mmCIF file of C-alpha atoms and ligand atoms in Angstrom:
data_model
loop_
_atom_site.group_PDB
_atom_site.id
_atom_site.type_symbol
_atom_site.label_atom_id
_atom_site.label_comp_id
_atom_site.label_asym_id
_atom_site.label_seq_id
_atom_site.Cartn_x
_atom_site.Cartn_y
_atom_site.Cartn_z
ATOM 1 C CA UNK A 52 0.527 -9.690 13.133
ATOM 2 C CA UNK A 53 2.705 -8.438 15.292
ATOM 3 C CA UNK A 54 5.999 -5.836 15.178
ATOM 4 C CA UNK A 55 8.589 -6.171 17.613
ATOM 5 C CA UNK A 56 10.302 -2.746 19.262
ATOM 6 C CA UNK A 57 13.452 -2.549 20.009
ATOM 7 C CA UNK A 58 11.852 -2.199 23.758
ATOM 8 C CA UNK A 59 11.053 -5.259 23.528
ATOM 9 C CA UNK A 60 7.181 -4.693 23.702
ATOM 10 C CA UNK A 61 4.781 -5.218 20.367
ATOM 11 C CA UNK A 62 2.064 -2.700 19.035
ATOM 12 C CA UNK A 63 -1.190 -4.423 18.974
ATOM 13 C CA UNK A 64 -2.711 -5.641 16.057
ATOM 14 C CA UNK A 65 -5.692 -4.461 13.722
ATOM 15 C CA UNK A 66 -6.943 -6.024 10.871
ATOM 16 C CA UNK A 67 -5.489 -4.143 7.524
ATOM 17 C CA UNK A 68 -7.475 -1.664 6.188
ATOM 18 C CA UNK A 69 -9.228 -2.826 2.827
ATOM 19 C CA UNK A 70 -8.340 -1.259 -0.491
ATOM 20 C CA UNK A 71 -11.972 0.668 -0.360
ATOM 21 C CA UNK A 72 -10.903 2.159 2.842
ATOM 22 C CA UNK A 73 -7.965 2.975 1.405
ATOM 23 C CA UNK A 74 -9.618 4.928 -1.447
ATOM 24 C CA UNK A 75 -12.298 6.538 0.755
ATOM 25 C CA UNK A 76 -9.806 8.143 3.291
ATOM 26 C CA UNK A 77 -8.003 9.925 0.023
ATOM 27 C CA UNK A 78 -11.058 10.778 -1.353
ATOM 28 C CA UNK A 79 -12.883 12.048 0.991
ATOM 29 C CA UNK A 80 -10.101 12.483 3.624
ATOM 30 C CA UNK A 81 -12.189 10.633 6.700
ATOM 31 C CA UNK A 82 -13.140 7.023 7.196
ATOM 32 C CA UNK A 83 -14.632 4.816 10.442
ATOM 33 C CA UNK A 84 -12.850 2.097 12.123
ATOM 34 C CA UNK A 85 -15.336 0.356 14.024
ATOM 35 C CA UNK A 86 -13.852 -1.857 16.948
ATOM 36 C CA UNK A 87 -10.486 -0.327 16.510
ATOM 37 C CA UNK A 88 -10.500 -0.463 20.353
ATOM 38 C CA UNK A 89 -11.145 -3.413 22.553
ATOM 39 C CA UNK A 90 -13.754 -3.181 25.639
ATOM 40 C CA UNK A 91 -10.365 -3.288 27.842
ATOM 41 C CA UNK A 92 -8.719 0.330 26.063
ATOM 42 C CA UNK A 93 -12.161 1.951 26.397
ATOM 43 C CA UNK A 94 -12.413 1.133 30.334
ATOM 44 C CA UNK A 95 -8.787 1.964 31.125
ATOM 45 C CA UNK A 96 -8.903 5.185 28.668
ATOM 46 C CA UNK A 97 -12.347 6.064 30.552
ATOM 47 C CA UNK A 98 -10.390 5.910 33.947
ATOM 48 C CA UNK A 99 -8.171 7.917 32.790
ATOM 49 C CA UNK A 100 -10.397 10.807 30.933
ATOM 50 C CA UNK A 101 -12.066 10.970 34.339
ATOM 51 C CA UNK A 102 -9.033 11.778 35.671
ATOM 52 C CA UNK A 103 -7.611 14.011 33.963
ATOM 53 C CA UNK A 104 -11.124 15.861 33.459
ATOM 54 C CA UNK A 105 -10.879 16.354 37.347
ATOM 55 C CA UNK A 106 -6.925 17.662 37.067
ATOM 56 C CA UNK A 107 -8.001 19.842 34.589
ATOM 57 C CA UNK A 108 -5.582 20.797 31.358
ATOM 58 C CA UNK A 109 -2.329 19.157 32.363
ATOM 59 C CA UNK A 110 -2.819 18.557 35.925
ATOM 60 C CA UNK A 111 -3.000 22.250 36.409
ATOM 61 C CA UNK A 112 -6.518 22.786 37.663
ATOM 62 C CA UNK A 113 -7.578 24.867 35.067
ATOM 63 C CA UNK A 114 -10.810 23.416 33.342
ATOM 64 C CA UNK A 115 -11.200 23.913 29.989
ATOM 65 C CA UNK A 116 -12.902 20.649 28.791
ATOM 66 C CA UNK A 117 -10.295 18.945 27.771
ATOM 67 C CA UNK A 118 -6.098 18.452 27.708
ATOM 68 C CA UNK A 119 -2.875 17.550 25.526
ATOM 69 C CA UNK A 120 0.653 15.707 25.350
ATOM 70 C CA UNK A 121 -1.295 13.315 28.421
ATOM 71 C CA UNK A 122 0.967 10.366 27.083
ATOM 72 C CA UNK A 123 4.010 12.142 28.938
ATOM 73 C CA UNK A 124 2.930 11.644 31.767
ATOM 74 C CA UNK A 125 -0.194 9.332 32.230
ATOM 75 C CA UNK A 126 1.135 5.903 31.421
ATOM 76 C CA UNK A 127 -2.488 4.222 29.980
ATOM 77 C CA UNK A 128 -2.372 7.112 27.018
ATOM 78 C CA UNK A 129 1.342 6.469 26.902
ATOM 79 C CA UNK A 130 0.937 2.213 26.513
ATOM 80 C CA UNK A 131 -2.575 3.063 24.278
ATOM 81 C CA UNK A 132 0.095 5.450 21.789
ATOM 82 C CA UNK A 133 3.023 3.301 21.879
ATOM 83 C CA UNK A 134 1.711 -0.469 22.056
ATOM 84 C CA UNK A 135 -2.069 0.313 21.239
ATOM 85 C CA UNK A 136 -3.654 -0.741 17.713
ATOM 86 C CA UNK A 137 -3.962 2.878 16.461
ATOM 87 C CA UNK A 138 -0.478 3.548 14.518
ATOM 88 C CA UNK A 139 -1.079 0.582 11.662
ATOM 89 C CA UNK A 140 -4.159 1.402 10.037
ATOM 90 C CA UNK A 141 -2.908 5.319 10.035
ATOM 91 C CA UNK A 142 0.067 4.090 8.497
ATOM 92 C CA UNK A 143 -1.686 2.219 5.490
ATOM 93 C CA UNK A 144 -4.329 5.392 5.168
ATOM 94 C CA UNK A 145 -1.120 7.729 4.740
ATOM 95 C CA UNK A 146 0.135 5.016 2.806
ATOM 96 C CA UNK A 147 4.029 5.794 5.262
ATOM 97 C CA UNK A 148 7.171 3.792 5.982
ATOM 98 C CA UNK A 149 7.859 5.526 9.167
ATOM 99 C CA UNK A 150 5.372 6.799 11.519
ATOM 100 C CA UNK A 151 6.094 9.626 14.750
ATOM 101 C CA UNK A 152 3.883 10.199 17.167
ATOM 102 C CA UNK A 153 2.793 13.805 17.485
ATOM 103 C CA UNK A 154 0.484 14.487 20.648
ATOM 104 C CA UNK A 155 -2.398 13.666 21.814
ATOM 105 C CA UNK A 156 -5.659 15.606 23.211
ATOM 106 C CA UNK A 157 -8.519 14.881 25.610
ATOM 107 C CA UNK A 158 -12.014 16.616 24.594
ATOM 108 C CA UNK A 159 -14.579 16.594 27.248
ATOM 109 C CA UNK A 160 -17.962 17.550 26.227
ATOM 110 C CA UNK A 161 -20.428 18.456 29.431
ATOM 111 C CA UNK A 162 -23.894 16.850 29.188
ATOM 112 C CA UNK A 163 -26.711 19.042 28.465
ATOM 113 C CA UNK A 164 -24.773 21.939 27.324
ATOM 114 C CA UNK A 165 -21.195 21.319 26.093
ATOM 115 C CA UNK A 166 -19.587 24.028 24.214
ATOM 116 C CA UNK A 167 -19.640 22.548 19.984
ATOM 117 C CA UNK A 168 -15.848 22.590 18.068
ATOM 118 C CA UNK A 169 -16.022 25.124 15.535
ATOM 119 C CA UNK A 170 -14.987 24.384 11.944
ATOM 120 C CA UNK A 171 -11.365 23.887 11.765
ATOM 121 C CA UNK A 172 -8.914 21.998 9.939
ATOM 122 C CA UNK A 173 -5.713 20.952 11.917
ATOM 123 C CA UNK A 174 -2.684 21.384 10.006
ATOM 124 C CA UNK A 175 -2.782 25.601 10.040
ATOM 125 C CA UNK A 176 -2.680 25.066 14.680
ATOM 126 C CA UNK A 177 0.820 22.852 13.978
ATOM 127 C CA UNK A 178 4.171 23.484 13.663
ATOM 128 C CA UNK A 179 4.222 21.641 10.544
ATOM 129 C CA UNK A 180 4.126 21.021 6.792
ATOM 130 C CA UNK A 181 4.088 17.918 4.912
ATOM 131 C CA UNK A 182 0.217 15.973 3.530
ATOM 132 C CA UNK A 183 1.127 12.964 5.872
ATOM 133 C CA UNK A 184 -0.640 14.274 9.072
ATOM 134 C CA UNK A 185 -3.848 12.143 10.344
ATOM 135 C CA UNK A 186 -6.009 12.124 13.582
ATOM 136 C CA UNK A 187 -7.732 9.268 15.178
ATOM 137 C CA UNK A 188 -10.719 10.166 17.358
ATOM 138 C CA UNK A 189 -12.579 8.039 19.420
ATOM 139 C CA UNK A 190 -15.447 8.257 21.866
ATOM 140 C CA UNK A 191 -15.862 6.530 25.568
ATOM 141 C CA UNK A 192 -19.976 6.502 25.191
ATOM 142 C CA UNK A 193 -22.117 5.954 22.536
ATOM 143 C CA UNK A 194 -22.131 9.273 20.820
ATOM 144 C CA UNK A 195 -25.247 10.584 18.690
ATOM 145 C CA UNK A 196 -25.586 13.564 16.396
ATOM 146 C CA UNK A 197 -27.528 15.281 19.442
ATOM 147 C CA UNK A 198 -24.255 14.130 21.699
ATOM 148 C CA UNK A 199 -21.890 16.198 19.588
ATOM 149 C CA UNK A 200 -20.899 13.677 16.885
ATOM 150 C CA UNK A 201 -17.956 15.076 14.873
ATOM 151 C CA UNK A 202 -18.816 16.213 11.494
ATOM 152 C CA UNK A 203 -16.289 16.394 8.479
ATOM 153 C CA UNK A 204 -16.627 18.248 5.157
ATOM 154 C CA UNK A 205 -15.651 15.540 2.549
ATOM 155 C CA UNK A 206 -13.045 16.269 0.146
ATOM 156 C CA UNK A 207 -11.949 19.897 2.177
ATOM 157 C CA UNK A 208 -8.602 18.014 2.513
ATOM 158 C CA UNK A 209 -8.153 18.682 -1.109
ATOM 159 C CA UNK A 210 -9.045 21.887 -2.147
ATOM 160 C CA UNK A 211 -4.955 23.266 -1.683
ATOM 161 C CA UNK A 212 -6.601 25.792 0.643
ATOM 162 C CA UNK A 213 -5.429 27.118 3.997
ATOM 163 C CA UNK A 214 -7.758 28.233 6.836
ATOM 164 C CA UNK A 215 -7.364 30.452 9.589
ATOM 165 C CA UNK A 216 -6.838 28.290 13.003
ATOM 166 C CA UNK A 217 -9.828 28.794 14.914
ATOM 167 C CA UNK A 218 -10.215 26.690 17.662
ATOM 168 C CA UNK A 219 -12.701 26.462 20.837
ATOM 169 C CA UNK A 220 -10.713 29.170 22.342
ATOM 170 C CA UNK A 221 -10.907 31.456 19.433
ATOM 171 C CA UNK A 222 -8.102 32.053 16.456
ATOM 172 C CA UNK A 223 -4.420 31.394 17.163
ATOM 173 C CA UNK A 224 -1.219 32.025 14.756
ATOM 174 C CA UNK A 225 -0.027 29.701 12.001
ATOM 175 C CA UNK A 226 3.301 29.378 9.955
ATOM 176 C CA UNK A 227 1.751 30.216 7.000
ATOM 177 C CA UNK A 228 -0.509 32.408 5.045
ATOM 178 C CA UNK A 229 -4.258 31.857 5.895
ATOM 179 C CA UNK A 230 -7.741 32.887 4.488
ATOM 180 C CA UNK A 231 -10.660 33.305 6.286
ATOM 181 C CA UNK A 232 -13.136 29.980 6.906
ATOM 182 C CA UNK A 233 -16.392 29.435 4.344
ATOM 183 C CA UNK A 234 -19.782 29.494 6.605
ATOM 184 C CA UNK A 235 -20.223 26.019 6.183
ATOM 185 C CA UNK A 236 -23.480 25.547 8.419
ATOM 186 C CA UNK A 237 -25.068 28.714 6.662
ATOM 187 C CA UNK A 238 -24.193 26.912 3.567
ATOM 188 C CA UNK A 239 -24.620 23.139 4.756
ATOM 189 C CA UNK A 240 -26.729 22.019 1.474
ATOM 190 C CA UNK A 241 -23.436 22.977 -0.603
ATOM 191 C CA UNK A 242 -21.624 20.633 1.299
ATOM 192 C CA UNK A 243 -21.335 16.790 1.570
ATOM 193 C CA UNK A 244 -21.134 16.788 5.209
ATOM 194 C CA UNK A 245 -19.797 12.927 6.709
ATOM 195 C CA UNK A 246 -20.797 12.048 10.615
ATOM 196 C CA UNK A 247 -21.307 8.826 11.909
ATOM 197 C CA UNK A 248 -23.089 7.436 15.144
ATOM 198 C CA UNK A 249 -20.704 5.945 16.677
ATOM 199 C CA UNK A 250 -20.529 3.085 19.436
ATOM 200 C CA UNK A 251 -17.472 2.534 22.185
ATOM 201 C CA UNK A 252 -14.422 1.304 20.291
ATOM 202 C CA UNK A 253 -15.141 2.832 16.982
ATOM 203 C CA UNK A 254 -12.740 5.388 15.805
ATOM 204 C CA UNK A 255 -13.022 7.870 12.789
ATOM 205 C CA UNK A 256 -9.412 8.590 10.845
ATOM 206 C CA UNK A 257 -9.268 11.990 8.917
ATOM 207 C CA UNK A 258 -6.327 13.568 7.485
ATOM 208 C CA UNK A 259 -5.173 17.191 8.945
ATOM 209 C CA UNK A 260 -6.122 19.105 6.341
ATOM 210 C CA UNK A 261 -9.966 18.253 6.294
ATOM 211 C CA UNK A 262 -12.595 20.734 7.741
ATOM 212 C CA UNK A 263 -14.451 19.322 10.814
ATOM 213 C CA UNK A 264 -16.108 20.311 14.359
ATOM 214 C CA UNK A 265 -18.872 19.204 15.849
ATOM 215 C CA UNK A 266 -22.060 20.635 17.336
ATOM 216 C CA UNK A 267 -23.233 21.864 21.370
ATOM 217 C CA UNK A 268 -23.693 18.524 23.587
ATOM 218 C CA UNK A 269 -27.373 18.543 23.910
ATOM 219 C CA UNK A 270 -27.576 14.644 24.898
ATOM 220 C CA UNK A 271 -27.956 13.747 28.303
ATOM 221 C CA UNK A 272 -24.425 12.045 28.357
ATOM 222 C CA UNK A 273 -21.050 13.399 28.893
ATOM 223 C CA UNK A 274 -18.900 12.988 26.021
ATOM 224 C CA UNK A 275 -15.624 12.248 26.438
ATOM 225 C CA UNK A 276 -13.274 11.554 23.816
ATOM 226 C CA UNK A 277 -9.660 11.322 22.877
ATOM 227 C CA UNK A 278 -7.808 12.126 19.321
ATOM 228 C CA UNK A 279 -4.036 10.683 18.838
ATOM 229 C CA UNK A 280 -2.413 12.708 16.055
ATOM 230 C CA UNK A 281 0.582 11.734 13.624
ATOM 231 C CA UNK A 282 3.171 12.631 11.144
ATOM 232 C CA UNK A 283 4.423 10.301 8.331
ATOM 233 C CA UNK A 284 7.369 10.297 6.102
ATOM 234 C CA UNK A 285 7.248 13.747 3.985
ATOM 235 C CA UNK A 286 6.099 15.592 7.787
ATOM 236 C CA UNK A 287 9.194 18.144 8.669
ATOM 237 C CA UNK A 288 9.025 21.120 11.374
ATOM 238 C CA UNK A 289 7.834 24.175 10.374
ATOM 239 C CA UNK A 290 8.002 26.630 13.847
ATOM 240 C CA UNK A 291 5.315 29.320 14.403
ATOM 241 C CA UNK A 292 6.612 32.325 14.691
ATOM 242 C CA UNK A 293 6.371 33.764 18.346
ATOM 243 C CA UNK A 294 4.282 30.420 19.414
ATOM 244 C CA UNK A 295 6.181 28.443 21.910
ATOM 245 C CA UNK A 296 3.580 25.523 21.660
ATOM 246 C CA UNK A 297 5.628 23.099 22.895
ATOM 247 C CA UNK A 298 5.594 22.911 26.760
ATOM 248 C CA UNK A 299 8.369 19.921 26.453
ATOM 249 C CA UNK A 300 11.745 21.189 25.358
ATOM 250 C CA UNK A 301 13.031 19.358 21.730
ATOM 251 C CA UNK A 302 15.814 19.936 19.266
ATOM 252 C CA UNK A 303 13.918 20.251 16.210
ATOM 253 C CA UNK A 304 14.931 23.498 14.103
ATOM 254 C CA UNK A 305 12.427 23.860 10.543
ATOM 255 C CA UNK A 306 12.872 21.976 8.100
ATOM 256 C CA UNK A 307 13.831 18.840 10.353
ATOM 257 C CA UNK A 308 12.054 15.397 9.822
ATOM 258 C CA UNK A 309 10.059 14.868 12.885
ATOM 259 C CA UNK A 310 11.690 13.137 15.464
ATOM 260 C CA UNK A 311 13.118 12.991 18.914
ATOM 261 C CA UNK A 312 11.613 11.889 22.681
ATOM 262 C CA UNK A 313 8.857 14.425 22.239
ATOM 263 C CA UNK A 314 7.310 13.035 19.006
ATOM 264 C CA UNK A 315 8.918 9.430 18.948
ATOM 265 C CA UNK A 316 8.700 7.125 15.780
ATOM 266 C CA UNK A 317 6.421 4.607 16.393
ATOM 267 C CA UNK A 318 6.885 2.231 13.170
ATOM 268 C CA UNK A 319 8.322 0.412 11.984
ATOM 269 C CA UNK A 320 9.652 0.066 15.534
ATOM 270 C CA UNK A 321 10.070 2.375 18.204
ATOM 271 C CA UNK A 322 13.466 3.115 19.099
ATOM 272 C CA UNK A 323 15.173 3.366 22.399
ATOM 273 C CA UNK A 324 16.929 6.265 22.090
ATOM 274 C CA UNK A 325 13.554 7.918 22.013
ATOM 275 C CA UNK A 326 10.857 6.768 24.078
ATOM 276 C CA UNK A 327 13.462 4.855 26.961
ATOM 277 C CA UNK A 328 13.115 7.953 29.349
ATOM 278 C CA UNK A 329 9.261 7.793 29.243
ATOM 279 C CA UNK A 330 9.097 4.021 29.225
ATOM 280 C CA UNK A 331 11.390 4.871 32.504
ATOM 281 C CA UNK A 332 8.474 7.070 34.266
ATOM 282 C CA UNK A 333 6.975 10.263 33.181
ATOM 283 C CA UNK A 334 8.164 13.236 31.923
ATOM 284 C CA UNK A 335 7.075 16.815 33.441
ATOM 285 C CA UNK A 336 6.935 19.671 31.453
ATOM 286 C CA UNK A 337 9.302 22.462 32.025
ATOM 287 C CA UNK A 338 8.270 24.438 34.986
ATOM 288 C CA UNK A 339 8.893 28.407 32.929
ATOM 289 C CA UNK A 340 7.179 27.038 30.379
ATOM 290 C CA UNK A 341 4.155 25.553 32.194
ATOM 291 C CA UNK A 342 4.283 28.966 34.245
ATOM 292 C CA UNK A 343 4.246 31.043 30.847
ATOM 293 C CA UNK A 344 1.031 29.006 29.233
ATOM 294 C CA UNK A 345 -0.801 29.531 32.600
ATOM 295 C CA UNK A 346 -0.834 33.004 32.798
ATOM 296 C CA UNK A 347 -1.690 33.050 29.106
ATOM 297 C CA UNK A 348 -4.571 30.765 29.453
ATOM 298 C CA UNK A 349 -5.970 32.459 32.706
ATOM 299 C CA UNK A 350 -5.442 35.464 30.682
ATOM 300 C CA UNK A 351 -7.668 34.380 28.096
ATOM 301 C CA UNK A 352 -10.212 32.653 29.920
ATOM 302 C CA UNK A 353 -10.763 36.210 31.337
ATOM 303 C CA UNK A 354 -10.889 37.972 28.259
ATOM 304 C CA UNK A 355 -13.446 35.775 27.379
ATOM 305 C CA UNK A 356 -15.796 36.179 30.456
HETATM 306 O O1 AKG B 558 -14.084 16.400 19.908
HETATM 307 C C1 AKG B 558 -14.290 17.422 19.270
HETATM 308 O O2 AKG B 558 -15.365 18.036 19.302
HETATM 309 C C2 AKG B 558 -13.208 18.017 18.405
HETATM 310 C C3 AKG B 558 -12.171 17.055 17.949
HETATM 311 C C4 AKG B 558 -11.213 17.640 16.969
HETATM 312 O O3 AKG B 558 -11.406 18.695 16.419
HETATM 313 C C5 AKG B 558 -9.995 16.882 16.666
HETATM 314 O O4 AKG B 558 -9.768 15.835 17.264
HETATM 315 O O5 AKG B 558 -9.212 17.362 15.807
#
């Protein structure tokens, strides 16, 4: 089972996902893949996270446990998005003809003491609106509910309600109108909280809109993971206003389908016209920009201390 680009190279294949699977990811807006990812992805991805841990958040030095849009410019994440066995089974789950890809982040959780995600959902951080938005997360080591397993609260995907955006570096702007988050863990028993041990390989699939984070790394491994997010048919552009989040240049305006070099369509085939430059070598960000998201991080890492 194989799909031909028009590059000329084929995404990998995964078995379909079963009509249970199916059901579970609407229902309850999360679902495991074990052995989405061969012993080969794990030990070049790995590499890689190693990497880019050292480089810090886009090559720029600056630690902050983890990174984003890699796949410009680190050509393992670019071959795992484009030719790896991830964009299938998110197609079936969002049940899409057409699939973009829409970035990709690194999460690096120190042994012994790495900072938990708080409770977030996705979708309010984005620049988007449409329901066919899904993440798939997966894990280099083992990971235990002591090593910082995610957590999801089942069903949050469906309760029409949007959440402030507060992510490990506190609460950022969205494009729309936001209420404050529910104290989940003060109210854990009220919830039907999902988390699953998880081995190499395994991957967990959740749709944007679902509430999830995970807790402090207290294991005595280094977690190091990576989530590839993406946008299906009824996904348009919706800018933040005041937010340049985008450290790429693109030409989407609101309201356009997603699209473009920076967030390619991956199926039903990838298209020339859109991921040629980066199949060509990679692609830097733009040097004001990088400049401008610096300062601001700096800025707020400072704040913070
Ligand atoms: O790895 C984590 O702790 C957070 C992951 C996450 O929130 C995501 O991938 O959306």
């Amino acid at each position: 089972m194989q799909s031909k680009s028009n590059s000329g190279q084929s995404q990998a294949s995964y078995r379909d996902l079963t009509e249970n699977e199916i059901a579970d990811f609407a229902r309850d807006g999360v679902i495991c893949l074990r052995g989405l990812y061969s012993s080969e992805w794990v030990e070049r991805l790995a590499k890689e996270l190693d990497t880019i841990r050292e480089r810090g958040v886009l090559g720029t030095g600056i630690k902050v446990d983890g990174s984003y849009y890699e796949w410009l410019q680190n050509d393992v994440i670019r071959d795992f998005v484009l030719f790896g066995p991830t964009a299938k089974p998110v197609a079936q789950a969002l049940s899409t003809q057409r699939l973009n890809f829409f970035y990709d982040q690194v999460f690096i959780k120190e042994k012994l003491g790495g900072k938990g995600t708080p409770w977030h959902h996705d979708h309010t951080f984005w620049p988007l609106e449409g329901s066919q938005i899904a993440s798939v997360w997966t894990a280099m080591e083992p990971v235990t509910a002591s090593g910082s397993a995610l957590e999801f609260v089942a069903g949050s995907h469906l309760w029409g309600k949007k959440f402030e955006a507060v992510g490990v570096g506190g609460s950022v702007p969205s494009n729309d109108k936001v209420e404050a988050l529910p104290d989940i863990d003060a109210n854990r028993d009220q919830y039907r909280i999902l988390s699953w041990e998880l081995e190499p390989g395994d991957a967990l699939l959740f749709n944007a809109m679902i509430l999830h984070g995970s807790r402090p790394n207290s294991a005595a491994l280094t977690r190091r993971a990576i989530t590839t997010r993406w946008t299906g048919d009824d996904v348009r552009y919706k800018p933040i206003e005041g937010v340049v989040r985008e450290l790429w240049p693109h030409d989407l305006k609101g309201g356009d389908a997603i699209s473009g070099s920076l967030y390619p369509q991956i199926l039903p085939c990838l298209l020339d016209a859109e991921v040629g430059q980066r199949l060509n070598g990679p692609i830097a960000p733009d040097a004001v920009r990088l400049e401008a998201f610096v300062t601001s991080l700096k800025g707020r890492i400072a704040a913070a201390m």
